[in-house]
mmCIF file of C-alpha atoms and ligand atoms in Angstrom:
data_model
loop_
_atom_site.group_PDB
_atom_site.id
_atom_site.type_symbol
_atom_site.label_atom_id
_atom_site.label_comp_id
_atom_site.label_asym_id
_atom_site.label_seq_id
_atom_site.Cartn_x
_atom_site.Cartn_y
_atom_site.Cartn_z
ATOM 1 C CA MET X 173 52.526 134.511 73.677
ATOM 2 C CA ALA X 174 54.337 131.497 75.075
ATOM 3 C CA ARG X 175 57.933 132.333 74.133
ATOM 4 C CA ILE X 176 60.163 129.312 73.578
ATOM 5 C CA ILE X 177 63.555 130.519 74.779
ATOM 6 C CA GLY X 178 65.556 127.359 74.252
ATOM 7 C CA GLY X 179 65.708 123.633 74.381
ATOM 8 C CA ALA X 180 67.768 120.842 75.834
ATOM 9 C CA ALA X 181 68.197 117.178 75.036
ATOM 10 C CA MET X 182 69.316 114.647 77.565
ATOM 11 C CA SER X 183 69.340 110.984 78.560
ATOM 12 C CA HIS X 184 66.581 109.439 80.673
ATOM 13 C CA VAL X 185 68.444 106.299 81.769
ATOM 14 C CA PRO X 186 66.556 104.868 84.790
ATOM 15 C CA ALA X 187 69.794 103.966 86.613
ATOM 16 C CA ILE X 188 70.441 107.734 86.928
ATOM 17 C CA GLY X 189 67.202 107.997 88.903
ATOM 18 C CA ALA X 190 68.215 105.059 91.096
ATOM 19 C CA ALA X 191 71.633 106.691 91.720
ATOM 20 C CA ILE X 192 69.888 109.895 92.872
ATOM 21 C CA ASP X 193 67.285 108.116 94.993
ATOM 22 C CA ASN X 194 69.904 105.955 96.736
ATOM 23 C CA ASN X 195 72.377 108.802 97.423
ATOM 24 C CA ARG X 196 75.036 107.410 95.094
ATOM 25 C CA ILE X 197 75.752 110.493 92.981
ATOM 26 C CA GLY X 198 79.070 111.098 94.764
ATOM 27 C CA GLU X 199 80.430 107.676 93.757
ATOM 28 C CA PRO X 200 83.243 107.535 91.164
ATOM 29 C CA TYR X 201 80.938 105.983 88.537
ATOM 30 C CA TRP X 202 78.325 108.742 88.874
ATOM 31 C CA ARG X 203 80.323 111.883 89.759
ATOM 32 C CA PRO X 204 81.367 112.688 86.154
ATOM 33 C CA VAL X 205 77.808 112.114 84.911
ATOM 34 C CA PHE X 206 76.300 114.694 87.248
ATOM 35 C CA ARG X 207 79.205 117.102 86.709
ATOM 36 C CA GLY X 208 78.168 117.254 83.047
ATOM 37 C CA PHE X 209 74.866 118.831 84.133
ATOM 38 C CA GLU X 210 76.238 121.487 86.524
ATOM 39 C CA PHE X 211 76.206 124.131 83.784
ATOM 40 C CA SER X 212 72.707 123.006 82.794
ATOM 41 C CA ARG X 213 71.237 123.431 86.269
ATOM 42 C CA ASP X 214 72.740 126.956 86.478
ATOM 43 C CA TRP X 215 71.483 127.742 82.968
ATOM 44 C CA LEU X 216 67.935 126.674 83.796
ATOM 45 C CA ALA X 217 67.952 128.453 87.167
ATOM 46 C CA ARG X 218 69.017 131.658 85.376
ATOM 47 C CA LYS X 219 66.353 131.277 82.652
ATOM 48 C CA LYS X 220 63.554 130.649 85.191
ATOM 49 C CA PRO X 221 61.029 129.290 82.663
ATOM 50 C CA ASP X 222 57.347 129.155 83.573
ATOM 51 C CA ILE X 223 56.812 125.949 81.611
ATOM 52 C CA ALA X 224 58.795 122.996 80.307
ATOM 53 C CA ILE X 225 57.368 121.051 77.383
ATOM 54 C CA VAL X 226 58.905 117.616 77.941
ATOM 55 C CA ILE X 227 59.080 115.266 74.957
ATOM 56 C CA TYR X 228 59.579 111.789 76.347
ATOM 57 C CA ASN X 229 58.493 108.203 76.036
ATOM 58 C CA ASP X 230 56.503 106.097 78.414
ATOM 59 C CA HIS X 231 57.968 102.688 79.223
ATOM 60 C CA ALA X 232 54.701 100.713 79.655
ATOM 61 C CA ASN X 233 53.730 102.603 82.829
ATOM 62 C CA ALA X 234 51.008 104.984 81.592
ATOM 63 C CA PHE X 235 50.238 102.956 78.483
ATOM 64 C CA SER X 236 50.662 99.270 77.782
ATOM 65 C CA LEU X 237 50.642 97.311 74.550
ATOM 66 C CA ASP X 238 46.818 97.597 74.781
ATOM 67 C CA ILE X 239 47.004 101.232 73.634
ATOM 68 C CA VAL X 240 50.023 102.741 71.882
ATOM 69 C CA PRO X 241 49.511 106.404 70.950
ATOM 70 C CA THR X 242 52.077 107.688 68.471
ATOM 71 C CA PHE X 243 51.928 111.209 69.912
ATOM 72 C CA ALA X 244 50.054 112.070 73.124
ATOM 73 C CA ILE X 245 49.762 115.390 74.962
ATOM 74 C CA GLY X 246 49.075 115.631 78.679
ATOM 75 C CA CYS X 247 46.343 118.177 79.469
ATOM 76 C CA ALA X 248 45.961 117.349 83.180
ATOM 77 C CA GLU X 249 46.335 119.584 86.268
ATOM 78 C CA GLU X 250 48.751 117.111 87.789
ATOM 79 C CA TYR X 251 50.601 113.869 87.012
ATOM 80 C CA GLY X 252 51.431 111.040 89.388
ATOM 81 C CA ILE X 253 54.728 109.162 89.443
ATOM 82 C CA ALA X 254 55.076 105.539 88.333
ATOM 83 C CA ASP X 255 57.903 103.292 87.236
ATOM 84 C CA GLU X 256 58.846 99.740 86.439
ATOM 85 C CA GLY X 257 62.077 98.131 87.643
ATOM 86 C CA TRP X 258 63.062 100.069 90.792
ATOM 87 C CA GLY X 259 59.410 101.173 91.234
ATOM 88 C CA ALA X 260 57.862 104.650 91.537
ATOM 89 C CA ARG X 261 60.568 107.199 92.327
ATOM 90 C CA PRO X 262 60.322 109.417 95.448
ATOM 91 C CA VAL X 263 60.094 112.640 93.435
ATOM 92 C CA PRO X 264 57.503 115.444 93.667
ATOM 93 C CA ARG X 265 54.321 115.114 91.681
ATOM 94 C CA ILE X 266 54.250 117.027 88.444
ATOM 95 C CA SER X 267 52.121 120.161 88.065
ATOM 96 C CA GLY X 268 50.607 120.364 84.610
ATOM 97 C CA ALA X 269 49.667 123.405 82.560
ATOM 98 C CA PRO X 270 46.153 122.497 81.403
ATOM 99 C CA ASP X 271 45.357 125.853 79.782
ATOM 100 C CA LEU X 272 48.481 125.906 77.629
ATOM 101 C CA ALA X 273 48.290 122.157 76.952
ATOM 102 C CA GLY X 274 44.636 122.434 75.903
ATOM 103 C CA HIS X 275 45.518 125.291 73.564
ATOM 104 C CA MET X 276 48.403 123.259 72.165
ATOM 105 C CA ALA X 277 46.193 120.205 71.641
ATOM 106 C CA CYS X 278 43.716 122.337 69.638
ATOM 107 C CA SER X 279 46.439 124.052 67.659
ATOM 108 C CA LEU X 280 48.317 120.824 66.869
ATOM 109 C CA ILE X 281 45.237 118.847 65.860
ATOM 110 C CA LEU X 282 43.886 121.669 63.679
ATOM 111 C CA ASP X 283 47.427 121.844 62.238
ATOM 112 C CA GLU X 284 46.889 118.182 61.208
ATOM 113 C CA PHE X 285 48.911 116.428 63.938
ATOM 114 C CA ASP X 286 46.485 113.876 65.366
ATOM 115 C CA MET X 287 47.502 114.025 69.022
ATOM 116 C CA THR X 288 45.999 111.716 71.618
ATOM 117 C CA ILE X 289 44.599 113.903 74.419
ATOM 118 C CA VAL X 290 45.462 112.528 77.848
ATOM 119 C CA ASN X 291 43.611 113.892 80.885
ATOM 120 C CA ARG X 292 44.930 111.413 83.443
ATOM 121 C CA MET X 293 48.371 109.862 83.381
ATOM 122 C CA ASP X 294 51.325 108.851 85.522
ATOM 123 C CA VAL X 295 54.819 109.663 84.279
ATOM 124 C CA ASP X 296 57.930 107.483 84.561
ATOM 125 C CA HIS X 297 61.728 107.799 84.422
ATOM 126 C CA GLY X 298 61.429 109.009 80.827
ATOM 127 C CA LEU X 299 60.244 112.329 82.279
ATOM 128 C CA THR X 300 61.449 112.356 85.893
ATOM 129 C CA VAL X 301 65.132 111.581 85.255
ATOM 130 C CA PRO X 302 65.550 114.508 82.827
ATOM 131 C CA LEU X 303 63.880 116.790 85.399
ATOM 132 C CA ASN X 304 66.401 115.715 88.057
ATOM 133 C CA LEU X 305 69.335 116.185 85.688
ATOM 134 C CA MET X 306 68.196 119.728 84.859
ATOM 135 C CA CYS X 307 66.839 120.796 88.287
ATOM 136 C CA GLY X 308 68.530 118.625 90.904
ATOM 137 C CA SER X 309 66.182 117.316 93.596
ATOM 138 C CA PRO X 310 64.000 120.251 94.765
ATOM 139 C CA ALA X 311 61.007 119.808 97.106
ATOM 140 C CA GLN X 312 58.787 121.049 94.255
ATOM 141 C CA TRP X 313 59.607 121.290 90.541
ATOM 142 C CA PRO X 314 60.244 124.952 89.688
ATOM 143 C CA PHE X 315 57.944 125.094 86.629
ATOM 144 C CA LYS X 316 54.813 123.530 85.188
ATOM 145 C CA ILE X 317 55.034 120.790 82.645
ATOM 146 C CA VAL X 318 53.345 119.894 79.397
ATOM 147 C CA PRO X 319 54.230 116.242 78.788
ATOM 148 C CA ILE X 320 54.321 115.068 75.187
ATOM 149 C CA CYS X 321 54.622 111.334 74.965
ATOM 150 C CA VAL X 322 56.025 109.650 71.833
ATOM 151 C CA ASN X 323 55.838 105.984 70.896
ATOM 152 C CA VAL X 324 59.407 104.746 70.425
ATOM 153 C CA VAL X 325 58.691 101.323 71.919
ATOM 154 C CA HIS X 326 56.303 99.567 69.497
ATOM 155 C CA TYR X 327 57.034 99.439 65.766
ATOM 156 C CA PRO X 328 56.474 101.711 63.904
ATOM 157 C CA PRO X 329 57.610 104.808 65.769
ATOM 158 C CA PRO X 330 57.151 108.140 63.986
ATOM 159 C CA THR X 331 59.834 109.133 61.486
ATOM 160 C CA GLY X 332 62.476 111.729 62.276
ATOM 161 C CA LYS X 333 60.948 113.948 59.608
ATOM 162 C CA ARG X 334 57.505 113.771 61.210
ATOM 163 C CA CYS X 335 59.057 114.544 64.594
ATOM 164 C CA LEU X 336 60.892 117.608 63.291
ATOM 165 C CA ALA X 337 57.612 118.775 61.724
ATOM 166 C CA LEU X 338 55.752 118.218 65.011
ATOM 167 C CA GLY X 339 58.335 120.392 66.743
ATOM 168 C CA LYS X 340 57.637 123.191 64.264
ATOM 169 C CA ALA X 341 53.905 122.810 64.927
ATOM 170 C CA ILE X 342 54.606 123.047 68.676
ATOM 171 C CA ALA X 343 56.374 126.364 68.033
ATOM 172 C CA ARG X 344 53.330 127.621 66.104
ATOM 173 C CA ALA X 345 51.047 126.478 68.918
ATOM 174 C CA ALA X 346 53.130 128.280 71.528
ATOM 175 C CA SER X 347 53.310 131.498 69.501
ATOM 176 C CA SER X 348 49.507 131.691 69.236
ATOM 177 C CA TYR X 349 48.937 131.358 73.010
ATOM 178 C CA GLU X 350 47.660 134.570 74.603
ATOM 179 C CA GLU X 351 49.343 134.591 78.004
ATOM 180 C CA ASP X 352 52.948 135.748 78.202
ATOM 181 C CA LEU X 353 54.968 132.726 79.315
ATOM 182 C CA SER X 354 58.590 131.675 79.093
ATOM 183 C CA VAL X 355 58.994 128.102 77.848
ATOM 184 C CA VAL X 356 61.784 125.573 77.466
ATOM 185 C CA VAL X 357 61.519 122.325 75.509
ATOM 186 C CA PHE X 358 63.242 119.118 76.585
ATOM 187 C CA GLY X 359 63.886 116.271 74.144
ATOM 188 C CA THR X 360 64.789 113.153 76.082
ATOM 189 C CA GLY X 361 66.264 109.707 75.556
ATOM 190 C CA GLY X 362 69.078 108.368 73.416
ATOM 191 C CA MET X 363 71.845 108.273 72.465
ATOM 192 C CA SER X 364 73.175 105.027 70.986
ATOM 193 C CA HIS X 365 72.034 101.994 72.939
ATOM 194 C CA GLN X 366 70.527 98.559 72.566
ATOM 195 C CA LEU X 367 69.031 96.789 75.556
ATOM 196 C CA GLN X 368 68.281 93.375 74.092
ATOM 197 C CA GLY X 369 69.464 90.598 71.800
ATOM 198 C CA THR X 370 72.947 89.636 70.727
ATOM 199 C CA ARG X 371 73.945 93.281 70.191
ATOM 200 C CA ALA X 372 72.873 94.371 73.706
ATOM 201 C CA GLY X 373 75.304 96.984 75.003
ATOM 202 C CA LEU X 374 76.035 98.415 71.545
ATOM 203 C CA ILE X 375 77.352 101.990 71.599
ATOM 204 C CA ASN X 376 78.452 104.003 68.549
ATOM 205 C CA SER X 377 80.197 107.189 69.651
ATOM 206 C CA ASP X 378 80.963 108.295 66.079
ATOM 207 C CA PHE X 379 77.258 108.200 65.231
ATOM 208 C CA ASP X 380 76.381 110.068 68.447
ATOM 209 C CA LYS X 381 78.994 112.774 67.912
ATOM 210 C CA ARG X 382 77.838 113.342 64.330
ATOM 211 C CA PHE X 383 74.271 113.670 65.639
ATOM 212 C CA LEU X 384 75.384 116.216 68.264
ATOM 213 C CA ASP X 385 77.405 118.112 65.640
ATOM 214 C CA ARG X 386 74.431 118.405 63.301
ATOM 215 C CA ILE X 387 71.420 119.028 65.518
ATOM 216 C CA ALA X 388 71.912 122.804 65.845
ATOM 217 C CA GLY X 389 72.611 123.662 62.196
ATOM 218 C CA ASP X 390 71.647 120.678 60.079
ATOM 219 C CA ALA X 391 68.515 119.161 61.611
ATOM 220 C CA GLU X 392 66.743 118.902 58.251
ATOM 221 C CA THR X 393 69.172 116.270 56.973
ATOM 222 C CA LEU X 394 69.367 114.614 60.412
ATOM 223 C CA ALA X 395 65.622 114.118 60.072
ATOM 224 C CA ASP X 396 66.243 111.906 57.016
ATOM 225 C CA ILE X 397 67.906 109.186 59.112
ATOM 226 C CA SER X 398 65.678 106.137 58.657
ATOM 227 C CA HIS X 399 64.537 103.745 61.359
ATOM 228 C CA VAL X 400 66.754 101.027 59.880
ATOM 229 C CA GLU X 401 69.775 103.322 60.004
ATOM 230 C CA TYR X 402 69.199 104.200 63.681
ATOM 231 C CA VAL X 403 68.862 100.541 64.589
ATOM 232 C CA ARG X 404 71.768 99.339 62.449
ATOM 233 C CA GLU X 405 74.219 102.102 63.396
ATOM 234 C CA ALA X 406 73.270 103.003 66.946
ATOM 235 C CA GLY X 407 71.141 100.167 68.350
ATOM 236 C CA SER X 408 67.431 99.498 68.647
ATOM 237 C CA GLU X 409 66.795 101.995 71.476
ATOM 238 C CA ALA X 410 68.693 104.779 69.689
ATOM 239 C CA ILE X 411 65.362 105.319 67.944
ATOM 240 C CA GLU X 412 64.616 107.473 71.022
ATOM 241 C CA LEU X 413 66.679 110.173 69.263
ATOM 242 C CA VAL X 414 63.671 111.099 67.121
ATOM 243 C CA MET X 415 62.424 112.845 70.290
ATOM 244 C CA TRP X 416 65.441 115.163 70.145
ATOM 245 C CA LEU X 417 64.202 116.244 66.697
ATOM 246 C CA ILE X 418 60.841 117.341 68.138
ATOM 247 C CA MET X 419 62.733 119.592 70.570
ATOM 248 C CA ARG X 420 64.898 120.909 67.715
ATOM 249 C CA GLY X 421 61.882 121.585 65.499
ATOM 250 C CA ALA X 422 60.279 123.665 68.262
ATOM 251 C CA LEU X 423 63.234 126.080 68.208
ATOM 252 C CA ASN X 424 64.097 128.761 65.656
ATOM 253 C CA ALA X 425 65.985 127.925 62.457
ATOM 254 C CA ARG X 426 68.992 129.710 63.991
ATOM 255 C CA VAL X 427 70.063 128.600 67.448
ATOM 256 C CA ASP X 428 73.190 128.890 69.565
ATOM 257 C CA GLU X 429 74.661 125.792 71.140
ATOM 258 C CA VAL X 430 75.487 126.823 74.702
ATOM 259 C CA HIS X 431 76.431 123.477 76.253
ATOM 260 C CA ARG X 432 77.288 119.938 75.222
ATOM 261 C CA PHE X 433 78.189 116.846 77.220
ATOM 262 C CA TYR X 434 78.858 113.277 76.151
ATOM 263 C CA HIS X 435 79.739 110.373 78.433
ATOM 264 C CA VAL X 436 80.093 106.616 77.923
ATOM 265 C CA PRO X 437 78.835 104.395 79.403
ATOM 266 C CA VAL X 438 75.875 105.187 81.608
ATOM 267 C CA SER X 439 74.183 101.899 82.344
ATOM 268 C CA ASN X 440 73.916 100.397 78.847
ATOM 269 C CA THR X 441 73.868 103.686 76.984
ATOM 270 C CA ALA X 442 75.872 106.545 75.625
ATOM 271 C CA LEU X 443 74.676 109.645 77.468
ATOM 272 C CA GLY X 444 74.345 112.739 75.315
ATOM 273 C CA HIS X 445 73.245 116.211 76.350
ATOM 274 C CA ILE X 446 73.002 119.499 74.480
ATOM 275 C CA ILE X 447 71.471 122.910 75.211
ATOM 276 C CA LEU X 448 70.347 125.169 72.383
ATOM 277 C CA GLU X 449 69.147 128.744 72.758
ATOM 278 C CA ASN X 450 66.883 130.581 70.361
ATOM 279 C CA ARG X 451 68.608 133.568 68.763
HETATM 280 C C1 DHB N 171 68.138 101.701 79.982
HETATM 281 C C2 DHB N 171 68.037 102.761 79.091
HETATM 282 C C3 DHB N 171 66.802 103.261 78.726
HETATM 283 O O1 DHB N 171 66.651 104.260 77.832
HETATM 284 C C4 DHB N 171 65.650 102.750 79.266
HETATM 285 O O2 DHB N 171 64.488 103.336 78.963
HETATM 286 C C5 DHB N 171 65.728 101.666 80.146
HETATM 287 C C6 DHB N 171 66.976 101.154 80.492
HETATM 288 C C7 DHB N 171 69.439 101.155 80.403
HETATM 289 O O3 DHB N 171 70.470 101.644 79.968
HETATM 290 O O4 DHB N 171 69.479 100.227 81.200
HETATM 291 FE FE1 FE N 172 64.380 104.624 77.327
#
């Protein structure tokens, strides 16, 4: 069985990737940001997972407005690196886990989650920045990856409730896999932020802290937060937080919070990070 041992949620702000790639992590602006992930890198190195299921969103690099899958699962051997803005980052290519991903695609679709199957795809900062935050900058990533891509860019994104339910279906899919594997789940993006319009730069730390307080023990009611409430309270791009609920749903009902970090601002966002372990 693929045993899900824990999960983590973290920001994917592209400026973090640019800070790493341009050797700026020692600067006063960035030092506290990376310090918040020191525990996390140790934690992950100790856990030595075989696989990370990474819930993230593409930012018009793999998909464009031509095709907008609500939920997509990567079943490829390998994923290339792409990005907008600063361009493709100089990070190692991503090794996929096609056997597990194929099993998960079958399990999820037969479980009535209509996943888009993706056999060729590049991944962007939505996936690579979280990997750097959790692993540093190794020559090769230390585990294989099953990317699960969520539409949080084009209205309507999936609801929080649907995302929590997808997480639970991911746990069922993992538990019915034959090979013995150790798995972590990353939920990426967030927290409060708005990148455009007259409210650009909006941050709501009270909202974020309540979200962090509730994700371990009260995810069912967190899943009731509507799209309008995310946008109104925490900014249009805070909708990325539904991806944290997929991670949460993939864990057991009872989890232990082992690490939390919150820092404002990082670029235009509030950076939130939490690690939860299955009991
Ligand atoms: C920023 C944040 C994001 O989540 C993103 O995808 C792009 C940019 C920002 O803060 O600039
Ligand atoms: Fe984003």
